[in-house]
XYZ file of C-alpha atoms in Angstrom:
606
model
C -2.996 18.228 30.007
C -0.612 18.642 27.106
C 2.382 20.878 27.650
C 4.156 23.415 25.478
C 6.388 20.738 24.001
C 3.275 18.856 22.867
C 1.993 22.032 21.232
C 5.404 22.456 19.620
C 5.111 18.924 18.201
C 1.650 19.686 16.827
C 2.979 22.791 15.056
C 5.990 20.905 13.729
C 3.684 18.238 12.337
C 1.574 20.975 10.789
C 4.622 22.392 9.034
C 5.620 18.939 7.767
C 2.091 18.219 6.550
C 1.802 21.443 4.596
C 5.312 21.145 3.257
C 4.273 17.741 1.913
C 1.103 19.271 0.475
C 3.192 22.009 -1.158
C 5.510 19.347 -2.596
C 2.502 17.571 -4.103
C 1.182 20.856 -5.506
C 4.599 21.627 -6.956
C 4.699 18.163 -8.553
C 1.277 18.777 -10.111
C 2.338 22.147 -11.516
C 5.583 20.704 -12.893
C 3.611 18.000 -14.744
C 0.755 20.185 -15.934
C 1.665 19.397 -19.562
C 2.960 15.856 -19.086
C 1.054 13.391 -21.270
C -0.952 10.941 -19.186
C -0.114 12.560 -15.839
C -2.791 12.174 -13.174
C -3.325 14.936 -10.653
C -2.203 13.997 -7.135
C -3.537 15.081 -3.784
C -2.109 14.820 -0.299
C -4.697 13.148 1.934
C -4.424 14.826 5.353
C -5.904 13.247 8.483
C -5.705 14.002 12.202
C -3.224 12.029 14.241
C -4.277 9.998 17.265
C -5.419 12.393 20.043
C -3.797 12.594 23.454
C -5.760 11.508 26.516
C -7.673 8.497 27.822
C -11.242 7.713 28.677
C -10.842 7.540 32.485
C -11.923 10.450 34.720
C -8.703 9.949 36.640
C -6.671 10.577 33.488
C -4.257 13.460 33.920
C -5.085 14.824 30.464
C -8.097 16.613 31.822
C -11.536 16.791 30.232
C -11.824 15.559 26.623
C -9.012 14.636 24.290
C -6.260 16.935 23.155
C -5.497 16.860 19.452
C -1.974 15.947 18.411
C -2.009 17.481 14.952
C -2.188 16.012 11.471
C -0.248 13.825 9.098
C -0.357 12.817 5.432
C -1.763 9.293 5.161
C -1.234 8.915 1.423
C -0.579 10.782 -1.806
C -3.767 10.057 -3.719
C -3.807 9.684 -7.510
C -7.001 11.156 -8.953
C -8.158 8.731 -11.631
C -11.470 7.311 -12.878
C -10.987 3.699 -14.001
C -14.321 3.605 -15.831
C -13.338 6.554 -18.022
C -10.018 4.789 -18.686
C -11.930 1.711 -19.828
C -14.075 3.802 -22.160
C -11.067 5.647 -23.598
C -9.216 2.404 -24.325
C -12.268 0.780 -25.827
C -12.805 3.716 -28.185
C -9.060 4.017 -28.887
C -9.095 0.412 -30.096
C -11.896 1.255 -32.508
C -10.075 4.373 -33.686
C -6.906 2.366 -34.370
C -8.910 0.130 -36.694
C -10.713 3.009 -38.413
C -7.559 5.063 -38.949
C -5.588 2.264 -40.554
C -8.535 1.188 -42.693
C -9.104 4.779 -43.821
C -5.417 5.255 -44.617
C -5.173 2.173 -46.836
C -8.543 2.653 -48.529
C -7.543 6.212 -49.378
C -4.397 4.842 -51.014
C -6.445 2.232 -52.898
C -8.710 5.031 -54.117
C -5.628 6.867 -55.395
C -4.474 3.764 -57.285
C -7.583 3.784 -59.454
C -7.891 7.571 -59.523
C -11.427 7.582 -60.878
C -12.933 9.429 -62.566
C -9.977 10.314 -64.776
C -9.126 10.616 -68.457
C -6.282 8.159 -67.907
C -8.219 5.796 -65.634
C -9.238 2.231 -66.401
C -12.883 3.230 -66.748
C -12.054 5.611 -69.602
C -9.708 3.049 -71.154
C -12.520 0.497 -71.250
C -14.603 3.047 -73.169
C -11.745 3.817 -75.555
C -11.139 0.092 -76.120
C -14.746 -0.564 -77.125
C -14.851 2.635 -79.212
C -11.675 1.643 -81.075
C -13.145 -1.724 -82.071
C -16.386 0.031 -83.029
C -14.361 2.181 -85.447
C -12.409 -0.861 -86.618
C -15.686 -2.590 -87.519
C -16.393 0.262 -89.951
C -12.999 0.139 -91.713
C -11.415 -3.254 -90.965
C -9.286 -3.032 -94.101
C -7.257 -0.126 -92.666
C -4.120 -1.176 -90.832
C -4.183 2.116 -88.909
C -7.577 1.230 -87.427
C -6.265 -2.204 -86.443
C -3.180 -0.642 -84.881
C -5.252 1.815 -82.847
C -7.565 -0.953 -81.598
C -4.616 -3.108 -80.526
C -2.915 -0.151 -78.849
C -6.075 0.556 -76.857
C -6.194 -3.125 -75.881
C -2.537 -2.992 -74.812
C -3.110 0.202 -72.795
C -6.087 -1.350 -71.009
C -4.128 -4.520 -70.229
C -1.185 -2.462 -68.953
C -3.453 -0.431 -66.668
C -4.951 -3.620 -65.239
C -1.383 -4.902 -64.651
C -0.398 -1.675 -62.895
C -3.502 -1.540 -60.701
C -3.019 -5.163 -59.653
C 0.705 -4.655 -58.933
C 0.017 -1.563 -56.848
C -2.638 -3.395 -54.833
C -0.163 -6.234 -54.364
C 2.376 -3.699 -53.075
C -0.178 -2.263 -50.650
C -0.869 -5.740 -49.273
C 2.884 -6.173 -48.814
C 3.063 -2.772 -47.065
C 0.264 -3.836 -44.720
C 2.143 -7.018 -43.866
C 5.351 -5.088 -43.179
C 3.340 -2.843 -40.882
C 2.135 -5.966 -39.070
C 5.759 -6.908 -38.421
C 6.379 -3.457 -36.941
C 3.230 -3.894 -34.850
C 4.591 -7.179 -33.500
C 7.829 -5.592 -32.264
C 5.967 -2.563 -30.857
C 3.403 -4.718 -29.053
C 6.065 -6.984 -27.544
C 8.039 -3.939 -26.377
C 4.970 -2.369 -24.755
C 4.032 -5.656 -23.073
C 7.544 -6.060 -21.654
C 7.445 -2.521 -20.255
C 4.023 -3.102 -18.700
C 5.239 -6.359 -17.196
C 8.283 -4.650 -15.650
C 6.183 -1.775 -14.299
C 3.729 -4.300 -12.878
C 6.484 -5.818 -10.756
C 7.859 -2.426 -9.683
C 4.381 -1.327 -8.618
C 3.957 -4.526 -6.620
C 7.239 -3.967 -4.771
C 6.402 -0.338 -3.931
C 2.921 -1.262 -2.666
C 4.414 -4.065 -0.564
C 6.156 -1.482 1.642
C 3.001 0.614 2.009
C 3.773 3.364 -0.499
C 1.749 4.631 -3.457
C 3.528 4.334 -6.844
C 1.484 7.060 -8.531
C 3.956 7.973 -11.263
C 4.575 4.298 -12.072
C 0.819 3.797 -12.371
C 0.646 6.750 -14.780
C 3.405 5.251 -16.912
C 1.606 1.911 -16.992
C -1.697 3.559 -17.924
C 0.032 5.430 -20.743
C 1.362 2.139 -22.105
C -2.071 0.536 -21.787
C -3.523 3.409 -23.811
C -0.878 2.831 -26.494
C -1.495 -0.906 -26.490
C -5.250 -0.445 -26.833
C -4.676 1.241 -30.201
C -3.121 -2.025 -31.440
C -5.881 -4.433 -30.350
C -8.670 -4.826 -27.811
C -7.353 -5.531 -24.314
C -8.922 -7.012 -21.192
C -7.569 -5.832 -17.821
C -8.185 -7.395 -14.416
C -7.040 -5.577 -11.274
C -5.124 -7.678 -8.765
C -3.490 -7.243 -5.336
C -0.942 -4.465 -4.786
C -2.384 -2.526 -7.737
C -1.022 -5.051 -10.239
C -2.979 -6.216 -13.280
C -3.537 -9.268 -15.455
C -3.663 -8.423 -19.157
C -5.299 -10.512 -21.875
C -6.509 -10.196 -25.472
C -10.141 -9.112 -25.469
C -12.674 -11.505 -27.041
C -9.986 -14.013 -27.941
C -11.326 -17.568 -28.373
C -10.910 -19.736 -25.284
C -8.471 -22.615 -25.742
C -8.290 -23.987 -22.228
C -4.657 -22.868 -21.916
C -2.768 -19.817 -20.674
C -1.791 -18.715 -24.200
C -3.905 -15.574 -23.728
C -1.783 -14.469 -20.794
C 0.202 -11.391 -21.826
C 0.919 -9.799 -18.432
C 0.425 -11.479 -15.074
C 0.466 -10.165 -11.528
C 2.424 -13.252 -10.484
C 6.037 -12.822 -11.665
C 6.515 -16.595 -11.669
C 3.730 -17.238 -14.187
C 4.643 -17.826 -17.835
C 3.334 -15.324 -20.345
C 2.865 -15.112 -24.107
C 4.397 -12.884 -26.744
C 4.017 -12.552 -30.507
C 6.110 -13.680 -33.469
C 5.907 -12.709 -37.131
C 5.460 -15.157 -40.007
C 8.190 -14.548 -42.574
C 6.922 -17.001 -45.170
C 4.756 -20.046 -45.792
C 5.395 -22.654 -48.458
C 4.725 -26.279 -49.179
C 7.510 -28.737 -48.498
C 9.463 -29.918 -51.537
C 9.621 -33.586 -52.474
C 12.702 -35.377 -53.769
C 11.502 -34.812 -57.335
C 11.330 -31.026 -56.672
C 7.518 -30.968 -56.717
C 5.378 -29.476 -53.954
C 4.137 -31.732 -51.177
C 0.598 -30.448 -50.605
C 0.326 -32.449 -47.360
C 3.288 -30.746 -45.680
C 3.532 -27.026 -44.949
C 6.696 -25.236 -43.800
C 6.126 -22.082 -41.729
C 9.109 -19.789 -41.213
C 8.818 -17.070 -38.568
C 10.840 -14.418 -36.760
C 10.723 -14.891 -32.961
C 9.271 -11.750 -31.356
C 9.156 -10.175 -34.836
C 12.919 -9.529 -34.801
C 14.097 -9.765 -38.415
C 17.710 -9.793 -37.194
C 17.116 -13.015 -35.277
C 17.548 -16.490 -36.736
C 14.243 -17.502 -38.359
C 12.547 -20.555 -36.845
C 10.629 -23.197 -38.800
C 7.623 -25.387 -38.113
C 6.523 -28.198 -40.412
C 2.803 -28.973 -40.347
C 1.249 -32.157 -41.711
C -2.344 -32.306 -42.905
C -4.711 -32.710 -45.803
C -4.391 -30.477 -48.844
C -7.584 -28.573 -47.972
C -6.532 -28.068 -44.336
C -3.092 -26.797 -45.279
C -4.397 -24.561 -48.039
C -6.755 -22.857 -45.570
C -3.955 -22.576 -43.008
C -1.599 -21.137 -45.626
C -4.091 -18.444 -46.596
C -4.661 -17.543 -42.925
C -0.952 -17.303 -42.197
C -0.188 -15.256 -45.299
C -2.788 -12.680 -44.337
C -2.711 -12.588 -40.529
C 1.086 -13.103 -40.173
C 1.127 -13.067 -36.341
C 1.597 -16.128 -34.134
C 1.153 -16.366 -30.373
C 4.388 -17.703 -28.901
C 6.076 -18.147 -25.530
C 8.002 -15.328 -23.858
C 11.076 -16.091 -26.007
C 8.989 -15.930 -29.176
C 9.067 -19.688 -29.830
C 5.814 -21.222 -31.071
C 4.800 -24.217 -28.951
C 1.984 -26.751 -28.959
C -1.004 -25.823 -26.832
C -0.958 -29.265 -25.254
C 2.641 -29.505 -24.067
C 2.010 -32.979 -22.643
C 1.413 -34.328 -26.138
C 4.643 -35.155 -27.955
C 2.983 -35.625 -31.345
C 3.847 -33.193 -34.125
C 1.882 -29.975 -34.331
C -1.170 -30.226 -36.577
C -2.808 -27.590 -38.760
C -5.565 -27.229 -36.146
C -2.952 -26.637 -33.419
C -1.234 -23.889 -35.375
C -4.496 -22.343 -36.522
C -5.392 -21.720 -32.853
C -2.094 -19.879 -32.416
C -2.752 -17.411 -35.225
C -3.419 -13.942 -33.834
C -6.651 -13.251 -35.725
C -8.523 -10.188 -34.560
C -11.679 -10.956 -36.515
C -13.591 -13.879 -37.943
C -15.390 -13.481 -41.254
C -18.637 -15.324 -41.787
C -18.357 -16.237 -45.458
C -22.063 -17.102 -45.672
C -23.140 -13.559 -44.969
C -19.842 -11.885 -45.923
C -19.581 -10.049 -42.627
C -17.439 -9.821 -39.524
C -18.263 -9.473 -35.861
C -17.935 -5.718 -35.180
C -17.327 -6.351 -31.466
C -14.006 -8.001 -32.284
C -12.856 -5.487 -34.902
C -10.606 -3.372 -32.703
C -7.159 -1.893 -33.081
C -4.598 -1.509 -35.828
C -3.967 -5.253 -36.045
C -7.616 -5.990 -36.811
C -7.780 -3.068 -39.226
C -4.640 -4.302 -40.959
C -5.915 -7.845 -41.351
C -9.316 -6.590 -42.490
C -7.935 -4.138 -45.049
C -5.701 -6.876 -46.469
C -8.833 -8.927 -46.968
C -10.494 -6.002 -48.743
C -7.515 -5.359 -51.019
C -7.206 -9.029 -51.916
C -10.904 -8.941 -52.736
C -10.290 -6.043 -55.129
C -7.397 -7.986 -56.665
C -9.747 -10.940 -57.197
C -12.275 -8.577 -58.779
C -9.625 -7.291 -61.181
C -8.684 -10.891 -62.009
C -12.286 -11.728 -62.854
C -12.694 -8.604 -64.968
C -9.455 -9.284 -66.847
C -10.488 -12.895 -67.459
C -13.988 -11.841 -68.551
C -12.541 -9.401 -71.062
C -9.778 -11.690 -72.320
C -11.786 -14.895 -72.696
C -14.687 -13.093 -74.397
C -12.451 -11.212 -76.845
C -10.358 -14.302 -77.576
C -13.451 -16.441 -78.190
C -14.616 -13.900 -80.757
C -11.134 -13.619 -82.294
C -10.600 -17.394 -82.610
C -14.217 -18.433 -83.112
C -13.930 -20.976 -80.305
C -14.257 -21.268 -76.540
C -11.655 -24.062 -76.475
C -7.934 -23.872 -77.014
C -6.913 -26.054 -79.957
C -10.203 -25.629 -81.800
C -9.611 -22.174 -83.273
C -10.634 -21.046 -86.737
C -7.840 -21.033 -89.292
C -6.803 -18.192 -91.556
C -6.359 -18.292 -95.337
C -2.973 -19.917 -94.838
C -4.454 -22.707 -92.753
C -2.980 -21.422 -89.482
C -5.130 -21.070 -86.331
C -6.035 -17.536 -85.318
C -4.087 -16.484 -82.252
C -5.523 -15.009 -79.055
C -5.512 -11.218 -78.728
C -5.027 -11.332 -74.951
C -2.512 -13.821 -73.549
C -1.252 -14.737 -70.076
C 2.156 -13.064 -70.087
C 4.619 -11.630 -72.599
C 6.014 -15.005 -73.620
C 2.699 -16.814 -73.769
C 0.508 -17.592 -76.758
C -2.422 -18.899 -74.699
C -4.972 -17.317 -72.382
C -5.188 -20.201 -69.910
C -4.995 -18.894 -66.335
C -5.123 -15.272 -67.490
C -5.636 -12.635 -64.796
C -5.093 -8.950 -64.101
C -1.442 -9.467 -63.229
C -0.411 -11.262 -66.422
C -2.892 -10.067 -69.053
C -1.135 -8.635 -72.099
C -1.686 -8.296 -75.827
C -0.165 -11.023 -77.991
C 3.145 -9.709 -79.317
C 2.670 -11.614 -82.589
C -0.536 -9.721 -83.353
C 0.996 -6.412 -82.288
C 3.869 -6.988 -84.711
C 1.563 -8.094 -87.529
C -1.857 -6.440 -87.316
C -3.130 -8.520 -90.259
C -3.414 -11.418 -87.796
C -6.294 -9.595 -86.124
C -9.432 -11.477 -87.180
C -12.083 -8.872 -87.977
C -14.365 -10.643 -90.441
C -16.923 -13.416 -90.093
C -14.997 -15.865 -92.318
C -12.008 -15.883 -94.622
C -14.391 -15.492 -97.546
C -16.240 -12.494 -96.137
C -13.658 -10.049 -97.470
C -11.379 -7.522 -95.860
C -14.205 -5.003 -95.495
C -16.188 -7.308 -93.237
C -15.876 -6.219 -89.604
C -18.380 -8.499 -87.867
C -15.928 -9.853 -85.303
C -14.614 -6.385 -84.532
C -18.218 -5.303 -84.029
C -18.827 -8.309 -81.762
C -15.906 -7.191 -79.578
C -17.352 -3.668 -79.469
C -20.707 -5.175 -78.467
C -19.111 -6.564 -75.295
C -19.757 -3.089 -73.907
C -23.367 -4.180 -73.313
C -22.902 -7.947 -72.852
C -23.711 -9.270 -69.370
C -21.383 -11.807 -67.772
C -22.232 -13.568 -64.497
C -19.054 -14.102 -62.448
C -20.825 -14.751 -59.137
C -19.919 -18.472 -59.165
C -16.239 -17.875 -59.927
C -13.994 -17.862 -56.863
C -10.648 -17.757 -58.668
C -9.665 -17.482 -62.325
C -6.023 -18.470 -61.950
C -6.670 -22.149 -62.658
C -9.421 -21.690 -65.266
C -9.242 -22.032 -69.024
C -11.545 -20.361 -71.537
C -14.073 -23.197 -71.722
C -14.399 -23.485 -67.927
C -14.850 -19.733 -67.664
C -17.652 -19.718 -70.249
C -19.435 -22.524 -68.412
C -19.149 -20.896 -64.990
C -20.110 -17.415 -66.203
C -23.116 -18.721 -68.164
C -22.110 -17.171 -71.510
C -21.591 -18.764 -74.934
C -20.772 -18.061 -78.566
C -23.751 -17.480 -80.838
C -24.746 -19.951 -83.560
C -22.445 -18.256 -86.061
C -19.493 -18.484 -83.686
C -18.989 -14.723 -83.857
C -20.761 -12.871 -81.060
C -21.132 -13.557 -77.344
C -24.516 -14.541 -75.948
C -24.576 -12.928 -72.524
C -26.031 -14.329 -69.327
C -29.445 -13.331 -68.024
C -27.951 -12.152 -64.772
C -24.651 -10.483 -64.051
C -23.217 -7.235 -65.394
C -21.023 -5.967 -68.175
C -17.272 -5.962 -67.510
C -17.362 -2.188 -67.678
C -20.066 -2.021 -65.013
C -18.278 -4.536 -62.795
C -15.350 -2.140 -62.737
C -17.521 0.926 -62.121
C -19.275 -0.819 -59.230
C -15.959 -1.888 -57.703
C -14.586 1.666 -57.845
C -17.837 2.996 -56.403
C -17.626 0.473 -53.563
C -14.033 1.498 -52.809
C -15.057 5.156 -52.707
C -18.005 4.422 -50.441
C -15.894 2.377 -48.026
C -13.154 5.030 -48.006
C -15.663 7.778 -47.222
C -17.284 5.670 -44.514
C -13.891 4.937 -42.932
C -12.978 8.635 -43.057
C -16.321 9.560 -41.482
C -15.783 7.027 -38.718
C -12.297 8.372 -38.012
C -13.650 11.915 -37.743
C -16.547 10.851 -35.515
C -14.346 8.672 -33.344
C -11.494 11.137 -32.873
C -13.280 14.486 -32.953
C -16.448 13.561 -31.074
C -16.347 10.358 -29.028
C -12.698 10.234 -27.962
C -12.439 13.999 -27.653
C -15.368 14.060 -25.223
C -13.942 11.156 -23.239
C -10.541 12.839 -23.053
C -12.217 16.003 -21.804
C -13.985 13.949 -19.125
C -10.700 12.315 -18.187
C -8.954 15.706 -18.005
C -11.742 17.127 -15.863
C -11.042 14.355 -13.351
C -7.307 13.719 -13.653
C -5.954 16.808 -15.378
C -4.026 19.566 -13.626
C -5.780 22.921 -13.317
C -3.137 25.596 -12.770
C -5.731 27.951 -11.299
C -6.750 25.332 -8.753
C -3.138 24.511 -7.937
C -2.342 28.197 -7.391
C -5.228 28.422 -4.920
C -3.958 25.284 -3.156
C -0.435 26.668 -3.090
C -1.562 29.866 -1.369
C -3.719 27.877 1.077
C -0.879 25.532 2.023
C 1.592 28.429 2.150
C -0.559 30.318 4.659
C -1.051 27.172 6.734
C 2.696 26.529 6.717
C 3.370 30.125 7.798
C 0.733 29.862 10.543
C 2.356 26.714 11.919
C 5.739 28.410 11.773
C 4.250 31.356 13.698
C 2.933 28.877 16.246
C 6.449 27.521 16.763
C 7.733 31.086 17.177
C 5.024 31.762 19.765
C 5.877 28.568 21.664
C 9.520 29.641 21.635
C 8.545 32.891 23.327
C 6.419 31.049 25.892
C 9.247 28.654 26.648
C 11.531 31.638 27.137
C 9.081 32.971 29.719
C 8.953 29.618 31.480
C 12.690 28.999 31.481
C 14.208 32.424 31.796
C 11.372 34.501 33.245
C 10.909 32.320 36.328
C 14.610 32.656 37.150
C 14.376 36.399 37.710
């Protein structure tokens, strides 16, 4: 049978247990408002009882309890809810960034507006309509040219602002690279600390909370795949990343001796220069900042390949900007046993692309579109698409107007004025240019020679038709309703007027004055209206998705997570009182045993 000292030990253990439980409760209360904190609970179990199984055992009948002890401090967490939160956080990161940039793109065009491009198109056509009525008036010519110049300037500004937004997106990618690498390094360090704590039989609850917080942050950047390993460590990879047969998709590993990958940022991409200072289209020089650190010495890789291969690689690098590198940020060949130079295919597999666009159906895989990185790369693609649309519209306008002005779709075959000099283009490719070859939204401008001398504006059918003839001015005004099919044009930057007319299926009429439109296609004005409408629709859809994702889906998941892991002060107060009373009861037990021992020791001596 257990003695008084055994009972004393039981009470002492009881005090220790409930002091530990009070400590845990106090820790919960202290962290009630700590972001990412998971409620903890002291798991209390009975200690091994006293007494054997033999009837000759001196313990007497049955077993005598020896008290209780805390076996572990349990962290209350639901891993499935964590998975759902991170999955939806990745989607939200994409939606938020897309919404932010599309909203800014919407502001660039600012439609509908009295000063917007849409209204300037209308004013341009209206000015030439008025000019057709009174072509002999220099004031009417001046107004028409001023409207043309204003329209060209607005196209320049819109293009430049879109170009700046693309640059802003790329700068944000560089910041993402440094942030991601920093988060990965912290997770890696915590992984090792957690392993060491678990190795000695303890529970690193607060370290696990810190790691989960970082995983939540990382999931907003891109989709992540987590595998639980021994000692509560994890392996971390990029979700849905194409398999390469290597460990390049190894960002955090439970084994501290395993190599891991990090990210570097592409500073610039350009073709190598030959001895004669011309571009070598078969050699591409890629300059990058290791780990995205712009203060570090930039590294260079030279890639050999065909012109088509390198052009595709160049476009990918200029948009995606992130390379998968080793832990020092140095880009290496996937096959390290092969000493040959890195090829375009090698480097293409190292580009951190968070989506793949299927050009045939003009769509992306929505399962892969996750996180800010994917949203950034996708929105760049959208903005470059709008820049291409502006280029096509500028070229459509310029080539059509110039063909009417010069009476020809070919440079060098223009009509001549009464002095025997060829009529000059109204729209030219740049301030110092007199030709429209390669004209686009960035360089379109009104010919300074015509602006300075409005008599050079060709309004009539022929030199003999008289100054009151405004047929060509009317033909320009008629472009308001002339359809142009630009569906087969991928880029206008290398086109001339003749090539554009052939590709867009338009031509000059038999008199060489008006434009015969295509059967399909749209007017330039309507191309612009449709583009602006598409931007507005996409911006609204992105905004709707952000609201749905943050205010409904993620909010509900966070509430579920808080219901499991969050600290309820009411519950903790109840626990505190419960543990306090139990502690006091055990203390009273010790006081009682003290009195009994006094009876045994001192009372028997009397």
